[in-house]
Amino acid sequence: MKLFRFKTAKDKLISVILILLILVFAVSAFIYGKNTISGRSQQNAFDELKELVETGSETAAPSEDNETGERQMLSGYSALYERNSDFAGWIKAEGTKIDYPVMCTPEDPNFYLRRAFDGSSASAGTPFIGVDSDAYSDCVIIHGHNMNNKTMFGTLDSYRDRSFWEKHPTFMFDSLYEHREYRIFAAVQCEVIEAGKTGFKYYESGGELDSEQYEELADWLISNSFYDTGVVPDGAQIVILSTCSYQNDNGRFVVAGYRVK
């Protein structure tokens, strides 16, 4: 006995298409739900780290050099460093959701591209310092994913608008030993340059720079910025926040600031 009877081949085709659409919807809903739960779990883990830092900062004595002249780690960060020595600092930008630890693994710079703070697999990854640099380099490039749920660097593109920059002209990037503030001087839409094509590769500027390299980087950032900030880095350390952008193929959106001393 047949459960389904099709009057025509067209009816059969329509039924098959409907079944496929239902299956696609079910699979998509499952993947979306799984990613949503995973994203919340990852963000909760970062929130716990932030609470740990805040608690340590409130309860610990002010950090000072000891009698031997050795630098003392900032109160609040030592607990995170004890958990993972890849921890290199903390990035925070007021007005955005950017408030995360920053990792540094010179031997494998992309290690935290898809890993959580503890090194476990995580689609959102953890912000990390790019190739050839660390928290003390002349130019530090910090990479973070542009997540649909606005976590990681998903709100970095708020700096496309001049009015947002005017309200939030600085961001903070602490090393393990220093509180640091950076004044934003450029916000740029660009792309990864394909092999064989010419163009400035800002993502290769991390590390130590001579005066010519520094000037070339600063000039490129300022001349390609969405708006004129009227701010010039003038030899100070540059930190670039970099994330994917879907405005064009292999797109990137970057925000550059120089250290205010």
Short mmCIF file of N, CA and C in Angstrom, two decimals, residues 36-189:
data_model
loop_
_atom_site.label_atom_id
_atom_site.label_comp_id
_atom_site.label_asym_id
_atom_site.label_seq_id
_atom_site.Cartn_x
_atom_site.Cartn_y
_atom_site.Cartn_z
N THR A 36 25.11 29.59 18.32
CA THR A 36 24.64 30.56 19.31
C THR A 36 25.02 30.13 20.71
N ILE A 37 24.78 28.85 21.02
CA ILE A 37 25.13 28.33 22.34
C ILE A 37 26.63 28.38 22.57
N SER A 38 27.39 28.00 21.52
CA SER A 38 28.85 28.02 21.62
C SER A 38 29.34 29.44 21.83
N GLY A 39 28.75 30.40 21.09
CA GLY A 39 29.15 31.80 21.22
C GLY A 39 28.90 32.34 22.61
N ARG A 40 27.75 32.00 23.18
CA ARG A 40 27.42 32.46 24.53
C ARG A 40 28.38 31.85 25.55
N SER A 41 28.69 30.58 25.34
CA SER A 41 29.60 29.90 26.26
C SER A 41 30.98 30.54 26.23
N GLN A 42 31.46 30.85 25.00
CA GLN A 42 32.77 31.47 24.86
C GLN A 42 32.79 32.86 25.50
N GLN A 43 31.72 33.63 25.28
CA GLN A 43 31.66 34.97 25.85
C GLN A 43 31.59 34.92 27.37
N ASN A 44 30.86 33.95 27.89
CA ASN A 44 30.79 33.79 29.35
C ASN A 44 32.16 33.52 29.94
N ALA A 45 32.96 32.74 29.21
CA ALA A 45 34.31 32.42 29.68
C ALA A 45 35.16 33.69 29.73
N PHE A 46 35.02 34.56 28.73
CA PHE A 46 35.76 35.83 28.73
C PHE A 46 35.27 36.75 29.84
N ASP A 47 33.97 36.73 30.08
CA ASP A 47 33.42 37.56 31.17
C ASP A 47 33.98 37.13 32.52
N GLU A 48 34.18 35.84 32.69
CA GLU A 48 34.77 35.33 33.93
C GLU A 48 36.21 35.81 34.08
N LEU A 49 36.95 35.83 32.97
CA LEU A 49 38.33 36.33 33.01
C LEU A 49 38.34 37.81 33.37
N LYS A 50 37.40 38.56 32.80
CA LYS A 50 37.33 39.99 33.10
C LYS A 50 37.03 40.22 34.58
N GLU A 51 36.13 39.42 35.13
CA GLU A 51 35.82 39.54 36.56
C GLU A 51 37.04 39.21 37.41
N LEU A 52 37.81 38.23 36.96
CA LEU A 52 39.02 37.85 37.68
C LEU A 52 40.02 39.00 37.70
N VAL A 53 40.15 39.70 36.55
CA VAL A 53 41.05 40.85 36.47
C VAL A 53 40.56 41.97 37.37
N GLU A 54 39.27 42.26 37.31
CA GLU A 54 38.71 43.35 38.10
C GLU A 54 38.83 43.07 39.60
N THR A 55 38.58 41.82 39.98
CA THR A 55 38.69 41.45 41.38
C THR A 55 40.13 41.58 41.87
N GLY A 56 41.07 41.11 41.05
CA GLY A 56 42.48 41.21 41.41
C GLY A 56 42.93 42.65 41.52
N SER A 57 42.42 43.51 40.64
CA SER A 57 42.79 44.93 40.67
C SER A 57 42.27 45.63 41.92
N GLU A 58 41.11 45.17 42.39
CA GLU A 58 40.49 45.80 43.57
C GLU A 58 41.14 45.36 44.87
N THR A 59 41.59 44.11 44.91
CA THR A 59 42.08 43.56 46.17
C THR A 59 43.59 43.63 46.34
N ALA A 60 44.32 43.70 45.22
CA ALA A 60 45.78 43.67 45.31
C ALA A 60 46.34 45.05 45.57
N ALA A 61 47.52 45.09 46.16
CA ALA A 61 48.22 46.36 46.39
C ALA A 61 48.72 46.91 45.07
N PRO A 62 48.94 48.22 44.96
CA PRO A 62 49.46 48.82 43.72
C PRO A 62 50.76 48.14 43.31
N SER A 63 50.93 47.97 42.00
CA SER A 63 52.13 47.31 41.48
C SER A 63 53.30 48.28 41.43
N GLU A 64 54.42 47.88 42.01
CA GLU A 64 55.63 48.70 41.99
C GLU A 64 56.83 47.80 41.74
N ASP A 65 57.93 48.40 41.29
CA ASP A 65 59.17 47.63 41.12
C ASP A 65 59.65 47.15 42.48
N ASN A 66 60.17 45.94 42.50
CA ASN A 66 60.67 45.42 43.78
C ASN A 66 62.08 45.91 44.03
N GLU A 67 62.68 45.46 45.10
CA GLU A 67 64.00 45.95 45.51
C GLU A 67 65.09 45.60 44.51
N THR A 68 64.89 44.57 43.73
CA THR A 68 65.90 44.17 42.75
C THR A 68 65.77 44.94 41.45
N GLY A 69 64.75 45.79 41.35
CA GLY A 69 64.56 46.56 40.13
C GLY A 69 63.77 45.83 39.06
N GLU A 70 63.30 44.62 39.35
CA GLU A 70 62.51 43.87 38.39
C GLU A 70 61.11 44.45 38.29
N ARG A 71 60.55 44.42 37.08
CA ARG A 71 59.20 44.93 36.89
C ARG A 71 58.19 43.99 37.55
N GLN A 72 57.19 44.58 38.15
CA GLN A 72 56.13 43.81 38.79
C GLN A 72 54.90 43.81 37.90
N MET A 73 54.29 42.66 37.72
CA MET A 73 53.11 42.55 36.89
C MET A 73 51.95 43.33 37.51
N LEU A 74 51.16 43.98 36.67
CA LEU A 74 50.02 44.73 37.16
C LEU A 74 49.07 43.84 37.94
N SER A 75 48.59 44.36 39.06
CA SER A 75 47.63 43.59 39.84
C SER A 75 46.40 43.33 38.99
N GLY A 76 45.91 42.11 39.04
CA GLY A 76 44.76 41.72 38.24
C GLY A 76 45.16 40.87 37.05
N TYR A 77 46.38 41.07 36.52
CA TYR A 77 46.81 40.30 35.36
C TYR A 77 47.63 39.06 35.73
N SER A 78 48.18 39.06 36.92
CA SER A 78 49.04 37.93 37.31
C SER A 78 48.26 36.62 37.35
N ALA A 79 46.99 36.67 37.78
CA ALA A 79 46.19 35.45 37.86
C ALA A 79 45.95 34.86 36.47
N LEU A 80 45.74 35.74 35.47
CA LEU A 80 45.55 35.26 34.10
C LEU A 80 46.84 34.70 33.53
N TYR A 81 47.96 35.36 33.85
CA TYR A 81 49.24 34.89 33.34
C TYR A 81 49.59 33.52 33.94
N GLU A 82 49.21 33.31 35.18
CA GLU A 82 49.45 32.01 35.81
C GLU A 82 48.65 30.91 35.12
N ARG A 83 47.48 31.28 34.64
CA ARG A 83 46.65 30.30 33.92
C ARG A 83 47.20 30.00 32.54
N ASN A 84 47.74 31.04 31.89
CA ASN A 84 48.25 30.86 30.54
C ASN A 84 49.32 31.92 30.26
N SER A 85 50.56 31.48 30.11
CA SER A 85 51.68 32.41 29.91
C SER A 85 51.70 33.01 28.51
N ASP A 86 50.76 32.63 27.63
CA ASP A 86 50.62 33.28 26.32
C ASP A 86 49.89 34.61 26.45
N PHE A 87 49.30 34.87 27.61
CA PHE A 87 48.59 36.11 27.86
C PHE A 87 49.57 37.27 27.82
N ALA A 88 49.29 38.27 26.95
CA ALA A 88 50.24 39.36 26.75
C ALA A 88 49.69 40.73 27.12
N GLY A 89 48.39 40.85 27.33
CA GLY A 89 47.83 42.15 27.65
C GLY A 89 46.32 42.16 27.54
N TRP A 90 45.75 43.36 27.64
CA TRP A 90 44.28 43.47 27.59
C TRP A 90 43.89 44.65 26.71
N ILE A 91 42.93 44.40 25.79
CA ILE A 91 42.46 45.44 24.89
C ILE A 91 41.04 45.85 25.26
N LYS A 92 40.78 47.16 25.31
CA LYS A 92 39.45 47.65 25.63
C LYS A 92 39.19 48.95 24.88
N ALA A 93 38.02 49.04 24.26
CA ALA A 93 37.62 50.25 23.54
C ALA A 93 36.25 50.68 24.03
N GLU A 94 36.18 51.82 24.68
CA GLU A 94 34.92 52.32 25.20
C GLU A 94 33.92 52.54 24.06
N GLY A 95 32.64 52.23 24.34
CA GLY A 95 31.61 52.40 23.34
C GLY A 95 31.43 51.20 22.44
N THR A 96 32.34 50.22 22.55
CA THR A 96 32.24 48.97 21.79
C THR A 96 32.19 47.81 22.78
N LYS A 97 32.08 46.60 22.25
CA LYS A 97 32.11 45.41 23.10
C LYS A 97 33.52 44.83 23.22
N ILE A 98 34.49 45.55 22.70
CA ILE A 98 35.87 45.08 22.74
C ILE A 98 36.42 45.25 24.15
N ASP A 99 36.63 44.13 24.83
CA ASP A 99 37.12 44.12 26.21
C ASP A 99 37.64 42.71 26.48
N TYR A 100 38.85 42.43 25.98
CA TYR A 100 39.34 41.05 25.94
C TYR A 100 40.84 40.94 26.26
N PRO A 101 41.23 39.74 26.67
CA PRO A 101 42.67 39.47 26.79
C PRO A 101 43.28 39.39 25.40
N VAL A 102 44.55 39.65 25.31
CA VAL A 102 45.29 39.55 24.04
C VAL A 102 46.41 38.54 24.22
N MET A 103 46.53 37.64 23.25
CA MET A 103 47.50 36.57 23.33
C MET A 103 48.68 36.84 22.40
N CYS A 104 49.82 36.22 22.70
CA CYS A 104 51.01 36.36 21.85
C CYS A 104 51.79 35.06 21.83
N THR A 105 51.92 34.49 20.64
CA THR A 105 52.68 33.24 20.45
C THR A 105 53.61 33.42 19.24
N PRO A 106 54.77 34.04 19.43
CA PRO A 106 55.67 34.36 18.31
C PRO A 106 56.01 33.16 17.43
N GLU A 107 56.12 31.97 18.03
CA GLU A 107 56.48 30.79 17.25
C GLU A 107 55.34 30.31 16.36
N ASP A 108 54.12 30.70 16.66
CA ASP A 108 52.93 30.32 15.88
C ASP A 108 51.89 31.43 16.06
N PRO A 109 52.06 32.56 15.37
CA PRO A 109 51.24 33.75 15.62
C PRO A 109 49.73 33.52 15.52
N ASN A 110 49.29 32.62 14.66
CA ASN A 110 47.86 32.40 14.46
C ASN A 110 47.27 31.33 15.38
N PHE A 111 48.00 30.94 16.40
CA PHE A 111 47.57 29.84 17.25
C PHE A 111 46.18 30.07 17.84
N TYR A 112 45.87 31.32 18.21
CA TYR A 112 44.59 31.60 18.86
C TYR A 112 43.51 32.08 17.89
N LEU A 113 43.75 31.86 16.60
CA LEU A 113 42.76 32.25 15.59
C LEU A 113 41.43 31.55 15.84
N ARG A 114 41.48 30.29 16.23
CA ARG A 114 40.29 29.51 16.53
C ARG A 114 40.42 28.79 17.87
N ARG A 115 41.03 29.48 18.82
CA ARG A 115 41.20 28.87 20.15
C ARG A 115 40.79 29.86 21.24
N ALA A 116 40.24 29.31 22.31
CA ALA A 116 39.87 30.10 23.48
C ALA A 116 41.10 30.43 24.30
N PHE A 117 40.93 31.20 25.35
CA PHE A 117 42.04 31.60 26.21
C PHE A 117 42.80 30.40 26.74
N ASP A 118 42.08 29.32 27.05
CA ASP A 118 42.72 28.13 27.61
C ASP A 118 43.31 27.20 26.55
N GLY A 119 43.24 27.61 25.27
CA GLY A 119 43.81 26.80 24.20
C GLY A 119 42.86 25.81 23.58
N SER A 120 41.64 25.70 24.12
CA SER A 120 40.67 24.78 23.55
C SER A 120 40.08 25.35 22.27
N SER A 121 39.46 24.47 21.47
CA SER A 121 38.87 24.90 20.21
C SER A 121 37.73 25.88 20.44
N ALA A 122 37.72 26.99 19.67
CA ALA A 122 36.67 28.00 19.80
C ALA A 122 36.57 28.77 18.49
N SER A 123 35.41 28.78 17.90
CA SER A 123 35.23 29.41 16.59
C SER A 123 35.54 30.91 16.62
N ALA A 124 35.26 31.57 17.74
CA ALA A 124 35.49 33.01 17.83
C ALA A 124 36.95 33.35 18.08
N GLY A 125 37.73 32.37 18.51
CA GLY A 125 39.14 32.61 18.80
C GLY A 125 39.33 33.59 19.95
N THR A 126 40.52 34.12 20.06
CA THR A 126 40.88 35.12 21.07
C THR A 126 41.77 36.16 20.38
N PRO A 127 41.57 37.46 20.62
CA PRO A 127 42.44 38.46 20.00
C PRO A 127 43.92 38.12 20.21
N PHE A 128 44.71 38.30 19.16
CA PHE A 128 46.12 37.92 19.25
C PHE A 128 47.00 38.88 18.48
N ILE A 129 48.25 38.94 18.89
CA ILE A 129 49.25 39.79 18.23
C ILE A 129 49.81 39.05 17.03
N GLY A 130 49.92 39.76 15.90
CA GLY A 130 50.36 39.16 14.65
C GLY A 130 51.85 38.89 14.58
N VAL A 131 52.30 38.58 13.38
CA VAL A 131 53.67 38.13 13.15
C VAL A 131 54.70 39.21 13.47
N ASP A 132 55.87 38.75 13.88
CA ASP A 132 57.06 39.59 14.06
C ASP A 132 56.94 40.66 15.13
N SER A 133 56.00 40.54 16.05
CA SER A 133 55.88 41.58 17.06
C SER A 133 55.38 41.03 18.38
N ASP A 134 55.51 41.86 19.41
CA ASP A 134 54.94 41.56 20.71
C ASP A 134 54.38 42.87 21.27
N ALA A 135 54.01 42.87 22.53
CA ALA A 135 53.34 44.05 23.11
C ALA A 135 54.24 45.27 23.19
N TYR A 136 55.54 45.11 22.93
CA TYR A 136 56.50 46.20 23.09
C TYR A 136 57.10 46.67 21.77
N SER A 137 56.63 46.14 20.66
CA SER A 137 57.18 46.49 19.35
C SER A 137 56.79 47.91 18.94
N ASP A 138 57.50 48.45 17.95
CA ASP A 138 57.17 49.77 17.43
C ASP A 138 55.76 49.80 16.85
N CYS A 139 55.39 48.70 16.19
CA CYS A 139 54.03 48.55 15.67
C CYS A 139 53.49 47.21 16.10
N VAL A 140 52.35 47.23 16.76
CA VAL A 140 51.69 46.01 17.23
C VAL A 140 50.37 45.87 16.48
N ILE A 141 50.17 44.74 15.81
CA ILE A 141 48.91 44.50 15.11
C ILE A 141 48.14 43.42 15.87
N ILE A 142 46.95 43.79 16.34
CA ILE A 142 46.11 42.87 17.10
C ILE A 142 44.94 42.44 16.22
N HIS A 143 44.83 41.15 16.00
CA HIS A 143 43.78 40.59 15.14
C HIS A 143 42.63 40.04 15.98
N GLY A 144 41.41 40.24 15.49
CA GLY A 144 40.24 39.69 16.15
C GLY A 144 39.14 39.43 15.13
N HIS A 145 38.34 38.41 15.35
CA HIS A 145 37.28 38.06 14.40
C HIS A 145 36.15 39.09 14.42
N ASN A 146 35.55 39.29 13.26
CA ASN A 146 34.36 40.12 13.11
C ASN A 146 33.14 39.20 13.25
N MET A 147 32.69 38.98 14.48
CA MET A 147 31.62 38.02 14.74
C MET A 147 30.24 38.64 14.52
N ASN A 148 29.32 37.82 13.97
CA ASN A 148 27.96 38.30 13.72
C ASN A 148 27.23 38.72 14.99
N ASN A 149 27.58 38.10 16.11
CA ASN A 149 26.92 38.45 17.37
C ASN A 149 27.58 39.64 18.06
N LYS A 150 28.47 40.32 17.33
CA LYS A 150 29.12 41.55 17.79
C LYS A 150 30.18 41.33 18.88
N THR A 151 30.52 40.08 19.18
CA THR A 151 31.61 39.84 20.11
C THR A 151 32.94 39.95 19.37
N MET A 152 34.05 39.75 20.08
CA MET A 152 35.39 39.94 19.54
C MET A 152 35.49 41.35 18.93
N PHE A 153 35.89 41.46 17.67
CA PHE A 153 36.02 42.77 17.02
C PHE A 153 34.80 43.07 16.15
N GLY A 154 33.66 42.49 16.51
CA GLY A 154 32.44 42.68 15.72
C GLY A 154 31.87 44.07 15.79
N THR A 155 32.35 44.90 16.71
CA THR A 155 31.88 46.29 16.81
C THR A 155 32.98 47.29 16.45
N LEU A 156 34.10 46.79 15.96
CA LEU A 156 35.21 47.69 15.61
C LEU A 156 34.81 48.68 14.52
N ASP A 157 33.94 48.22 13.60
CA ASP A 157 33.56 49.10 12.49
C ASP A 157 32.67 50.27 12.91
N SER A 158 32.37 50.39 14.20
CA SER A 158 31.71 51.60 14.69
C SER A 158 32.55 52.82 14.36
N TYR A 159 33.86 52.60 14.23
CA TYR A 159 34.78 53.71 13.95
C TYR A 159 34.74 54.16 12.49
N ARG A 160 33.85 53.58 11.70
CA ARG A 160 33.64 54.10 10.35
C ARG A 160 33.05 55.51 10.41
N ASP A 161 32.28 55.75 11.46
CA ASP A 161 31.60 57.03 11.61
C ASP A 161 32.46 58.02 12.40
N ARG A 162 32.65 59.17 11.81
CA ARG A 162 33.45 60.19 12.48
C ARG A 162 32.85 60.58 13.83
N SER A 163 31.51 60.64 13.89
CA SER A 163 30.85 61.05 15.13
C SER A 163 31.16 60.08 16.27
N PHE A 164 31.28 58.79 15.94
CA PHE A 164 31.63 57.80 16.96
C PHE A 164 33.06 58.03 17.44
N TRP A 165 33.97 58.27 16.50
CA TRP A 165 35.36 58.54 16.88
C TRP A 165 35.46 59.78 17.76
N GLU A 166 34.69 60.80 17.44
CA GLU A 166 34.73 62.03 18.22
C GLU A 166 34.33 61.79 19.67
N LYS A 167 33.40 60.84 19.88
CA LYS A 167 32.95 60.52 21.24
C LYS A 167 33.91 59.55 21.94
N HIS A 168 34.60 58.75 21.13
CA HIS A 168 35.49 57.71 21.68
C HIS A 168 36.83 57.76 20.94
N PRO A 169 37.64 58.79 21.17
CA PRO A 169 38.87 58.97 20.40
C PRO A 169 40.06 58.13 20.85
N THR A 170 39.89 57.33 21.89
CA THR A 170 41.02 56.53 22.39
C THR A 170 40.58 55.10 22.67
N PHE A 171 41.56 54.22 22.77
CA PHE A 171 41.32 52.88 23.29
C PHE A 171 42.46 52.53 24.24
N MET A 172 42.30 51.46 24.98
CA MET A 172 43.29 51.04 25.96
C MET A 172 43.87 49.69 25.55
N PHE A 173 45.20 49.59 25.62
CA PHE A 173 45.87 48.30 25.45
C PHE A 173 46.94 48.18 26.52
N ASP A 174 46.63 47.47 27.58
CA ASP A 174 47.58 47.25 28.66
C ASP A 174 48.55 46.13 28.31
N SER A 175 49.81 46.32 28.65
CA SER A 175 50.72 45.19 28.67
C SER A 175 50.56 44.55 30.05
N LEU A 176 51.34 43.54 30.35
CA LEU A 176 51.25 42.92 31.67
C LEU A 176 51.77 43.85 32.76
N TYR A 177 52.55 44.87 32.35
CA TYR A 177 53.23 45.70 33.33
C TYR A 177 52.82 47.17 33.31
N GLU A 178 52.07 47.58 32.29
CA GLU A 178 51.74 49.00 32.15
C GLU A 178 50.30 49.21 31.70
N HIS A 179 49.66 50.24 32.25
CA HIS A 179 48.40 50.73 31.70
C HIS A 179 48.75 51.64 30.54
N ARG A 180 48.10 51.43 29.40
CA ARG A 180 48.44 52.21 28.21
C ARG A 180 47.19 52.76 27.54
N GLU A 181 47.29 53.98 27.07
CA GLU A 181 46.20 54.61 26.34
C GLU A 181 46.70 54.97 24.94
N TYR A 182 45.82 54.81 23.94
CA TYR A 182 46.17 55.08 22.55
C TYR A 182 45.15 56.02 21.91
N ARG A 183 45.67 57.07 21.27
CA ARG A 183 44.80 58.02 20.59
C ARG A 183 44.63 57.58 19.13
N ILE A 184 43.41 57.44 18.70
CA ILE A 184 43.11 56.94 17.35
C ILE A 184 43.38 58.03 16.32
N PHE A 185 44.14 57.68 15.29
CA PHE A 185 44.45 58.65 14.24
C PHE A 185 44.01 58.21 12.84
N ALA A 186 43.50 56.96 12.71
CA ALA A 186 43.04 56.52 11.39
C ALA A 186 42.10 55.32 11.52
N ALA A 187 41.12 55.27 10.60
CA ALA A 187 40.21 54.13 10.46
C ALA A 187 40.12 53.82 8.98
N VAL A 188 40.56 52.62 8.58
CA VAL A 188 40.79 52.34 7.16
C VAL A 188 40.08 51.06 6.70
N GLN A 189 39.43 51.15 5.54
CA GLN A 189 38.91 49.98 4.85
C GLN A 189 39.94 49.57 3.81
#
